[in-house]
DNA sequence: GAACCATACGGAACCTTGTTCCGGTTAGCA
DNA sequence: TGCTAACCGGAACAAGGTTCCGTATGGTTC
């Protein structure tokens, strides 16, 4: 059941256009703009991506995968589970901080679903290792931690005096069992 | 230059209606709904409150004042500056967590302006005291801290596994200079 | 208490943004 | 070449914020 050639072409054009639009205007870029940039009608967007959020997910899927894949590697290569946690969270934050509007969008609905589904198991593994090693307080919920870090990334692009990474650093430090 | 009686009456009706709407639907309650609940046209809202955000600010002004006022008191009555900081941040978080949609709204524009203007000096004072006492790491930006805590309150109403207060607790703990 | 007008009001209309719908077009195959 | 299932474009709809302007009225003056 292979797709028609024009459909495949349009889907790629849309992904490219969306990626470009997200870079220059943030993930809030209007659907019409993306359609125009791809040389396509809005209807075509909605056939390929039933909702705006599906387009966002599609654009960032690769990077989420990479972030997920990095988890086990960091756990193996770090000097301690807490160090691995810190480094992995940094990776996650780096990803979010560079995508204008993504952290806020993450709080509403479907993005949430995919991102968390993919990253929670990884986070859980690292948190579990750190807990077992007695390096962080027990009972930390991986979902909650991920959401917290995601929230801290909100507004990180603006030039006011907000340093998301610093705050995330404090949060991770506060997890320590001392 | 005193306002006309009907204008004053309508302003109060609007504030009451907005407060009620915010409680039952969150601060995202549509302007039209608020107008209807107050028995007033939308035009009237915009004469009294040039933008939606001004209405939100007006509704919560009192509580922000109270929170600001509590700062010095806590500093005086607590056993240590870090303890005062923790308690004051808890107060701030309690305020935010109980207002559906307020934390997210805080990130966009004008709310920001008023809330921060009022609370930053207070936060700065407590942070300064804790810093001088050598209880937290030096160089913490009060604006950043407030924004971070505000961000952590986002999505705190939902029944998924996110505990904003716990995350805030970790953040404050991570500020410690050990 | 009548007349006047600055002030205030209501709500239709406008703009933007997401989403749906459907008549027209076309790729791929017989 | 013709057929048709798959696909496309964009007008139309819904919802929410904001603006505009003709109408109504509180308060003041005589």
CSV table of C-alpha atoms (C1' of nucleotides) in Angstrom, one decimal:
chain,number,residue,atom,x,y,z
A,1,UNK,CA,0.0,0.0,0.0
A,2,UNK,CA,2.5,2.6,-1.1
A,3,UNK,CA,1.7,6.3,-1.2
A,4,UNK,CA,1.3,8.2,-4.4
A,5,UNK,CA,4.3,10.1,-5.6
A,6,UNK,CA,2.8,13.5,-5.2
A,7,UNK,CA,1.7,12.7,-1.6
A,8,UNK,CA,5.2,11.7,-0.7
A,9,UNK,CA,6.6,14.8,-2.3
A,10,UNK,CA,4.2,17.0,-0.4
A,11,UNK,CA,4.8,15.3,2.9
A,12,UNK,CA,8.5,16.0,2.6
A,13,UNK,CA,8.0,19.6,1.5
A,14,UNK,CA,5.8,20.1,4.5
A,15,UNK,CA,8.3,18.7,6.9
A,16,UNK,CA,11.0,20.9,5.5
A,17,UNK,CA,8.8,24.0,5.5
A,18,UNK,CA,7.7,23.3,9.0
A,19,UNK,CA,11.2,22.8,10.2
A,20,UNK,CA,12.3,26.1,8.6
A,21,UNK,CA,9.2,27.9,10.0
A,22,UNK,CA,9.8,26.5,13.5
A,23,UNK,CA,13.4,27.8,13.4
A,24,UNK,CA,12.5,31.3,12.3
A,25,UNK,CA,9.2,31.8,14.1
A,26,UNK,CA,9.1,29.1,16.7
A,27,UNK,CA,6.7,26.2,16.8
A,28,UNK,CA,3.8,28.6,16.9
A,29,UNK,CA,4.2,29.4,13.3
A,30,UNK,CA,0.7,29.5,11.8
A,31,UNK,CA,-0.4,26.5,9.7
A,32,UNK,CA,-1.2,28.7,6.8
A,33,UNK,CA,2.3,30.1,6.7
A,34,UNK,CA,3.8,26.6,6.7
A,35,UNK,CA,1.4,25.5,3.9
A,36,UNK,CA,2.4,28.6,1.9
A,37,UNK,CA,6.0,28.0,2.4
A,38,UNK,CA,5.6,24.4,1.3
A,39,UNK,CA,3.6,25.6,-1.8
A,40,UNK,CA,0.6,23.6,-0.6
A,41,UNK,CA,-3.0,24.2,0.6
A,42,UNK,CA,-3.9,23.9,4.2
A,43,UNK,CA,-6.1,20.9,3.4
A,44,UNK,CA,-2.9,19.0,2.5
A,45,UNK,CA,-1.3,19.6,5.8
A,46,UNK,CA,-4.3,18.2,7.6
A,47,UNK,CA,-4.4,15.1,5.4
A,48,UNK,CA,-0.8,14.3,6.3
A,49,UNK,CA,-0.9,15.5,9.8
A,50,UNK,CA,-4.4,15.3,11.4
A,51,UNK,CA,-3.5,18.0,13.9
A,52,UNK,CA,-0.9,20.8,14.2
A,53,UNK,CA,0.7,18.9,17.0
A,54,UNK,CA,1.3,15.9,14.8
A,55,UNK,CA,3.4,18.0,12.5
A,56,UNK,CA,5.4,19.2,15.4
A,57,UNK,CA,6.0,15.7,16.6
A,58,UNK,CA,7.0,14.6,13.1
A,59,UNK,CA,9.5,17.4,12.8
A,60,UNK,CA,11.2,16.7,16.1
A,61,UNK,CA,10.9,12.9,16.1
A,62,UNK,CA,14.5,12.3,15.2
A,63,UNK,CA,15.9,14.5,17.9
A,64,UNK,CA,13.7,12.9,20.5
A,65,UNK,CA,14.9,9.5,19.4
A,66,UNK,CA,18.5,10.6,19.7
A,67,UNK,CA,18.0,12.0,23.1
A,68,UNK,CA,16.3,8.7,24.2
A,69,UNK,CA,19.2,6.7,22.7
A,70,UNK,CA,21.8,8.8,24.6
A,71,UNK,CA,20.4,7.7,27.9
A,72,UNK,CA,21.8,4.2,28.2
A,73,UNK,CA,25.1,5.4,26.7
A,74,UNK,CA,25.5,8.1,29.3
A,75,UNK,CA,24.6,5.7,32.1
A,76,UNK,CA,27.5,3.5,30.9
A,77,UNK,CA,30.0,6.2,30.3
A,78,UNK,CA,29.5,8.4,33.4
A,79,UNK,CA,31.4,8.2,36.6
A,80,UNK,CA,28.1,7.9,38.6
A,81,UNK,CA,24.4,7.6,38.0
A,82,UNK,CA,23.8,11.1,39.3
A,83,UNK,CA,26.4,12.4,36.9
A,84,UNK,CA,24.6,10.5,34.1
A,85,UNK,CA,21.3,12.0,35.1
A,86,UNK,CA,22.8,15.5,35.1
A,87,UNK,CA,24.3,15.0,31.7
A,88,UNK,CA,21.2,13.4,30.2
A,89,UNK,CA,18.9,16.1,31.6
A,90,UNK,CA,21.3,18.7,30.1
A,91,UNK,CA,20.9,17.0,26.7
A,92,UNK,CA,17.2,17.1,27.0
A,93,UNK,CA,17.3,20.8,28.1
A,94,UNK,CA,19.6,21.7,25.2
A,95,UNK,CA,17.1,20.2,22.8
A,96,UNK,CA,14.2,22.2,24.3
A,97,UNK,CA,15.9,25.4,24.9
A,98,UNK,CA,16.8,25.8,21.2
A,99,UNK,CA,13.2,25.3,20.0
A,100,UNK,CA,11.3,28.5,20.5
A,101,UNK,CA,7.9,27.7,21.9
A,102,UNK,CA,8.4,24.0,22.2
A,103,UNK,CA,8.5,23.8,26.0
A,104,UNK,CA,5.3,25.7,26.3
A,105,UNK,CA,3.6,23.6,23.6
A,106,UNK,CA,4.7,20.5,25.5
A,107,UNK,CA,2.3,21.3,28.2
A,108,UNK,CA,-0.8,21.1,26.0
A,109,UNK,CA,-2.0,17.8,24.9
A,110,UNK,CA,-0.6,15.5,22.3
A,111,UNK,CA,3.1,16.5,22.1
A,112,UNK,CA,3.2,15.6,25.6
A,113,UNK,CA,2.0,12.1,24.8
A,114,UNK,CA,4.7,11.3,22.3
A,115,UNK,CA,7.6,13.0,23.9
A,116,UNK,CA,6.9,11.4,27.3
A,117,UNK,CA,6.2,8.0,25.9
A,118,UNK,CA,9.6,8.1,24.3
A,119,UNK,CA,11.6,9.7,27.1
A,120,UNK,CA,10.0,8.5,30.3
A,121,UNK,CA,11.4,5.0,30.1
A,122,UNK,CA,14.9,6.4,29.6
A,123,UNK,CA,14.5,8.8,32.4
A,124,UNK,CA,13.1,6.1,34.6
A,125,UNK,CA,16.1,3.9,34.0
A,126,UNK,CA,18.6,6.6,35.0
A,127,UNK,CA,16.6,7.8,37.9
A,128,UNK,CA,16.3,4.2,39.0
A,129,UNK,CA,20.1,3.7,38.8
A,130,UNK,CA,20.7,6.8,40.8
A,131,UNK,CA,18.2,5.9,43.4
A,132,UNK,CA,19.6,2.4,43.8
A,133,UNK,CA,23.1,3.9,44.2
A,134,UNK,CA,21.7,6.0,47.0
A,135,UNK,CA,22.6,9.2,45.3
A,136,UNK,CA,19.2,10.8,45.1
A,137,UNK,CA,16.2,10.8,47.3
A,138,UNK,CA,14.0,7.8,46.8
A,139,UNK,CA,10.6,8.0,45.2
A,140,UNK,CA,11.2,10.5,42.4
A,141,UNK,CA,8.7,10.2,39.6
A,142,UNK,CA,10.4,10.2,36.2
A,143,UNK,CA,7.4,11.8,34.6
A,144,UNK,CA,7.3,14.6,37.1
A,145,UNK,CA,11.0,15.2,36.7
A,146,UNK,CA,10.8,15.4,33.0
A,147,UNK,CA,7.8,17.8,33.2
A,148,UNK,CA,9.6,19.9,35.7
A,149,UNK,CA,12.7,20.2,33.5
A,150,UNK,CA,10.5,20.9,30.5
A,151,UNK,CA,8.8,23.7,32.4
A,152,UNK,CA,12.0,25.2,33.4
A,153,UNK,CA,12.9,25.5,29.8
A,154,UNK,CA,10.0,27.8,29.1
A,155,UNK,CA,11.0,31.3,28.1
A,156,UNK,CA,14.6,30.4,27.8
A,157,UNK,CA,15.1,32.2,24.5
A,158,UNK,CA,14.3,35.7,25.7
A,159,UNK,CA,17.0,38.0,26.8
A,160,UNK,CA,15.6,38.9,30.2
A,161,UNK,CA,17.5,37.6,33.2
A,162,UNK,CA,16.3,34.0,33.1
A,163,UNK,CA,18.8,31.2,32.8
A,164,UNK,CA,16.9,27.9,32.4
A,165,UNK,CA,20.0,25.8,32.6
A,166,UNK,CA,21.1,27.3,35.9
A,167,UNK,CA,17.7,26.5,37.3
A,168,UNK,CA,17.8,23.0,36.0
A,169,UNK,CA,21.2,22.6,37.6
A,170,UNK,CA,19.8,23.6,40.9
A,171,UNK,CA,16.9,21.2,40.5
A,172,UNK,CA,19.1,18.3,39.8
A,173,UNK,CA,21.4,19.2,42.6
A,174,UNK,CA,18.4,19.4,44.9
A,175,UNK,CA,17.6,15.8,44.1
A,176,UNK,CA,20.8,14.6,45.9
A,177,UNK,CA,20.4,12.6,49.0
A,178,UNK,CA,22.8,14.1,51.5
B,1,UNK,CA,-12.0,63.7,37.9
B,2,UNK,CA,-14.2,61.0,39.5
B,3,UNK,CA,-15.7,58.3,37.5
B,4,UNK,CA,-19.4,58.1,36.7
B,5,UNK,CA,-21.5,55.9,39.0
B,6,UNK,CA,-22.4,53.4,36.3
B,7,UNK,CA,-18.8,53.0,35.3
B,8,UNK,CA,-17.8,52.3,38.9
B,9,UNK,CA,-20.6,49.8,39.3
B,10,UNK,CA,-19.7,48.0,36.0
B,11,UNK,CA,-16.0,47.8,37.0
B,12,UNK,CA,-16.9,46.1,40.2
B,13,UNK,CA,-19.3,43.8,38.5
B,14,UNK,CA,-16.5,42.9,36.0
B,15,UNK,CA,-14.0,42.2,38.7
B,16,UNK,CA,-16.4,39.9,40.5
B,17,UNK,CA,-17.5,38.1,37.3
B,18,UNK,CA,-13.9,37.7,36.2
B,19,UNK,CA,-12.8,36.3,39.6
B,20,UNK,CA,-15.7,33.8,39.5
B,21,UNK,CA,-14.9,32.9,35.9
B,22,UNK,CA,-11.2,32.4,36.7
B,23,UNK,CA,-12.1,30.1,39.6
B,24,UNK,CA,-14.4,27.9,37.6
B,25,UNK,CA,-12.8,28.0,34.1
B,26,UNK,CA,-9.3,29.2,34.8
B,27,UNK,CA,-7.8,32.5,33.7
B,28,UNK,CA,-8.4,31.4,30.1
B,29,UNK,CA,-12.1,32.1,30.5
B,30,UNK,CA,-13.2,33.9,27.3
B,31,UNK,CA,-13.7,37.6,27.5
B,32,UNK,CA,-17.3,37.2,26.2
B,33,UNK,CA,-18.2,34.9,29.0
B,34,UNK,CA,-16.9,37.3,31.6
B,35,UNK,CA,-18.8,40.1,30.0
B,36,UNK,CA,-22.0,38.1,29.9
B,37,UNK,CA,-21.6,37.0,33.5
B,38,UNK,CA,-21.2,40.6,34.5
B,39,UNK,CA,-24.3,41.6,32.5
B,40,UNK,CA,-22.2,43.9,30.3
B,41,UNK,CA,-21.0,44.2,26.7
B,42,UNK,CA,-17.5,43.3,25.7
B,43,UNK,CA,-16.8,46.9,24.8
B,44,UNK,CA,-17.2,47.8,28.5
B,45,UNK,CA,-14.5,45.3,29.5
B,46,UNK,CA,-12.1,46.9,27.1
B,47,UNK,CA,-12.9,50.4,28.3
B,48,UNK,CA,-12.0,49.5,31.9
B,49,UNK,CA,-9.3,47.0,31.1
B,50,UNK,CA,-7.5,47.8,27.8
B,51,UNK,CA,-6.4,44.2,27.4
B,52,UNK,CA,-7.4,40.9,28.8
B,53,UNK,CA,-4.2,40.7,30.9
B,54,UNK,CA,-5.1,44.0,32.7
B,55,UNK,CA,-8.2,42.3,33.9
B,56,UNK,CA,-6.2,39.4,35.2
B,57,UNK,CA,-3.8,41.6,36.9
B,58,UNK,CA,-6.6,43.6,38.5
B,59,UNK,CA,-8.3,40.4,39.9
B,60,UNK,CA,-5.1,39.1,41.5
B,61,UNK,CA,-3.6,42.4,42.6
B,62,UNK,CA,-4.6,41.9,46.2
B,63,UNK,CA,-3.1,38.5,46.5
B,64,UNK,CA,0.1,39.6,44.9
B,65,UNK,CA,0.3,42.5,47.4
B,66,UNK,CA,-0.2,40.0,50.3
B,67,UNK,CA,2.5,37.8,49.0
B,68,UNK,CA,4.9,40.7,48.7
B,69,UNK,CA,4.0,41.9,52.2
B,70,UNK,CA,4.7,38.5,53.7
B,71,UNK,CA,8.3,38.5,52.6
B,72,UNK,CA,9.8,40.8,55.3
B,73,UNK,CA,7.7,39.2,57.9
B,74,UNK,CA,9.0,35.7,57.1
B,75,UNK,CA,12.5,37.0,57.0
B,76,UNK,CA,12.0,38.3,60.5
B,77,UNK,CA,10.2,35.3,61.9
B,78,UNK,CA,12.2,32.4,60.4
B,79,UNK,CA,15.0,30.6,61.9
B,80,UNK,CA,17.3,31.3,59.0
B,81,UNK,CA,17.2,33.2,55.7
B,82,UNK,CA,17.1,29.9,53.7
B,83,UNK,CA,14.1,28.9,55.7
B,84,UNK,CA,12.5,32.2,55.0
B,85,UNK,CA,13.2,31.8,51.3
B,86,UNK,CA,11.7,28.3,51.4
B,87,UNK,CA,8.6,29.5,53.1
B,88,UNK,CA,8.1,32.6,51.0
B,89,UNK,CA,8.5,30.6,47.8
B,90,UNK,CA,6.0,28.1,49.1
B,91,UNK,CA,3.6,31.0,49.6
B,92,UNK,CA,4.2,32.2,46.1
B,93,UNK,CA,3.7,28.7,44.7
B,94,UNK,CA,0.5,28.2,46.7
B,95,UNK,CA,-0.9,31.3,45.1
B,96,UNK,CA,0.0,30.2,41.6
B,97,UNK,CA,-0.9,26.5,41.9
B,98,UNK,CA,-4.5,27.3,42.9
B,99,UNK,CA,-5.1,29.6,39.9
B,100,UNK,CA,-5.7,27.4,36.8
B,101,UNK,CA,-3.8,28.8,33.9
B,102,UNK,CA,-2.1,31.6,35.7
B,103,UNK,CA,1.4,30.2,35.6
B,104,UNK,CA,1.3,29.7,31.9
B,105,UNK,CA,-0.2,33.1,31.3
B,106,UNK,CA,2.5,34.6,33.4
B,107,UNK,CA,4.9,33.8,30.7
B,108,UNK,CA,3.4,36.0,28.1
B,109,UNK,CA,3.7,39.7,28.3
B,110,UNK,CA,2.0,42.0,30.6
B,111,UNK,CA,1.2,39.9,33.6
B,112,UNK,CA,4.8,39.3,33.8
B,113,UNK,CA,5.4,43.0,34.1
B,114,UNK,CA,3.2,43.6,37.1
B,115,UNK,CA,3.8,40.5,39.0
B,116,UNK,CA,7.5,40.8,38.7
B,117,UNK,CA,7.7,44.5,39.5
B,118,UNK,CA,5.9,43.8,42.7
B,119,UNK,CA,7.6,40.6,43.8
B,120,UNK,CA,11.1,40.8,42.5
B,121,UNK,CA,12.2,43.4,45.2
B,122,UNK,CA,10.9,41.1,47.9
B,123,UNK,CA,12.6,38.0,46.5
B,124,UNK,CA,15.8,40.0,46.1
B,125,UNK,CA,15.8,40.9,49.7
B,126,UNK,CA,15.3,37.4,50.9
B,127,UNK,CA,17.8,36.0,48.4
B,128,UNK,CA,20.3,38.7,49.5
B,129,UNK,CA,19.9,37.8,53.1
B,130,UNK,CA,20.4,34.1,52.4
B,131,UNK,CA,23.4,34.9,50.3
B,132,UNK,CA,25.0,37.1,52.9
B,133,UNK,CA,24.4,34.4,55.5
B,134,UNK,CA,26.4,32.1,53.2
B,135,UNK,CA,23.4,29.7,53.0
B,136,UNK,CA,22.9,29.7,49.2
B,137,UNK,CA,25.3,29.9,46.3
B,138,UNK,CA,26.2,33.5,45.4
B,139,UNK,CA,25.0,35.2,42.3
B,140,UNK,CA,21.4,34.0,42.2
B,141,UNK,CA,19.2,36.3,40.1
B,142,UNK,CA,15.8,36.9,41.9
B,143,UNK,CA,14.1,37.4,38.6
B,144,UNK,CA,15.3,34.1,37.3
B,145,UNK,CA,14.4,32.3,40.5
B,146,UNK,CA,10.9,33.7,40.4
B,147,UNK,CA,10.4,32.7,36.8
B,148,UNK,CA,11.8,29.3,37.5
B,149,UNK,CA,9.4,28.7,40.3
B,150,UNK,CA,6.5,30.1,38.3
B,151,UNK,CA,7.3,27.8,35.5
B,152,UNK,CA,7.4,24.8,37.8
B,153,UNK,CA,3.9,25.6,38.8
B,154,UNK,CA,2.6,25.1,35.2
B,155,UNK,CA,0.3,22.2,34.9
B,156,UNK,CA,0.0,21.7,38.6
B,157,UNK,CA,-3.7,21.3,38.5
B,158,UNK,CA,-3.8,18.2,36.4
B,159,UNK,CA,-4.0,14.7,37.9
B,160,UNK,CA,-1.1,13.3,36.1
B,161,UNK,CA,2.0,12.4,38.1
B,162,UNK,CA,3.4,16.0,38.4
B,163,UNK,CA,4.0,17.5,41.8
B,164,UNK,CA,5.0,21.1,41.3
B,165,UNK,CA,5.7,21.7,45.0
B,166,UNK,CA,8.0,18.7,45.2
B,167,UNK,CA,10.0,20.1,42.2
B,168,UNK,CA,10.1,23.5,43.8
B,169,UNK,CA,11.4,21.9,47.0
B,170,UNK,CA,14.2,20.3,45.1
B,171,UNK,CA,15.0,23.6,43.3
B,172,UNK,CA,15.2,25.5,46.6
B,173,UNK,CA,17.3,22.7,48.2
B,174,UNK,CA,19.6,22.9,45.2
B,175,UNK,CA,20.3,26.5,45.9
B,176,UNK,CA,22.1,25.5,49.1
B,177,UNK,CA,25.7,26.2,49.4
B,178,UNK,CA,27.2,23.0,50.9
C,1,DG,C1',-36.9,70.0,36.2
C,2,DA,C1',-35.3,70.7,31.5
C,3,DA,C1',-31.5,70.7,28.5
C,4,DC,C1',-26.9,69.6,27.4
C,5,DC,C1',-22.7,66.9,26.6
C,6,DA,C1',-18.8,64.4,28.2
C,7,DT,C1',-18.7,59.9,29.6
C,8,DA,C1',-20.0,55.3,29.2
C,9,DC,C1',-22.4,51.5,27.0
C,10,DG,C1',-23.6,47.4,23.8
C,11,DG,C1',-22.6,44.4,20.5
C,12,DA,C1',-21.7,44.0,15.6
C,13,DA,C1',-17.7,43.5,13.0
C,14,DC,C1',-12.8,42.5,12.3
C,15,DC,C1',-8.5,39.8,12.7
C,16,DT,C1',-6.0,35.7,13.5
C,17,DT,C1',-5.5,30.8,14.0
C,18,DG,C1',-6.9,25.9,14.1
C,19,DT,C1',-9.8,22.7,11.6
C,20,DT,C1',-13.3,20.7,8.3
C,21,DC,C1',-15.4,20.0,3.9
C,22,DC,C1',-16.0,19.2,-0.7
C,23,DG,C1',-15.7,19.9,-5.7
C,24,DG,C1',-11.9,19.5,-8.8
C,25,DT,C1',-7.4,17.2,-10.2
C,26,DT,C1',-4.1,13.6,-11.1
C,27,DA,C1',-1.0,9.5,-10.6
C,28,DG,C1',-0.9,4.9,-11.6
C,29,DC,C1',-2.8,1.0,-13.7
C,30,DA,C1',-5.5,-1.8,-17.1
D,1,DT,C1',-6.3,6.1,-23.7
D,2,DG,C1',-9.5,5.9,-19.9
D,3,DC,C1',-10.8,5.0,-15.4
D,4,DT,C1',-10.8,5.7,-10.5
D,5,DA,C1',-9.1,5.8,-6.0
D,6,DA,C1',-6.1,8.9,-3.9
D,7,DC,C1',-5.0,13.4,-3.4
D,8,DC,C1',-5.2,18.5,-3.7
D,9,DG,C1',-6.6,23.5,-2.9
D,10,DG,C1',-8.7,26.8,-0.5
D,11,DA,C1',-13.3,28.5,0.9
D,12,DA,C1',-15.8,28.2,5.0
D,13,DC,C1',-16.5,27.5,9.9
D,14,DA,C1',-15.4,28.0,15.0
D,15,DA,C1',-13.4,30.5,18.7
D,16,DG,C1',-11.1,33.9,20.9
D,17,DG,C1',-9.1,38.8,21.4
D,18,DT,C1',-9.8,43.5,20.1
D,19,DT,C1',-11.8,47.7,17.8
D,20,DC,C1',-15.4,50.8,16.4
D,21,DC,C1',-19.2,53.6,16.4
D,22,DG,C1',-24.0,54.8,17.0
D,23,DT,C1',-26.8,55.1,21.2
D,24,DA,C1',-27.9,56.0,26.0
D,25,DT,C1',-27.2,58.3,30.3
D,26,DG,C1',-25.1,60.4,34.7
D,27,DG,C1',-24.2,64.7,36.3
D,28,DT,C1',-24.1,69.6,35.9
D,29,DT,C1',-25.9,74.0,34.7
D,30,DC,C1',-29.6,77.3,34.4
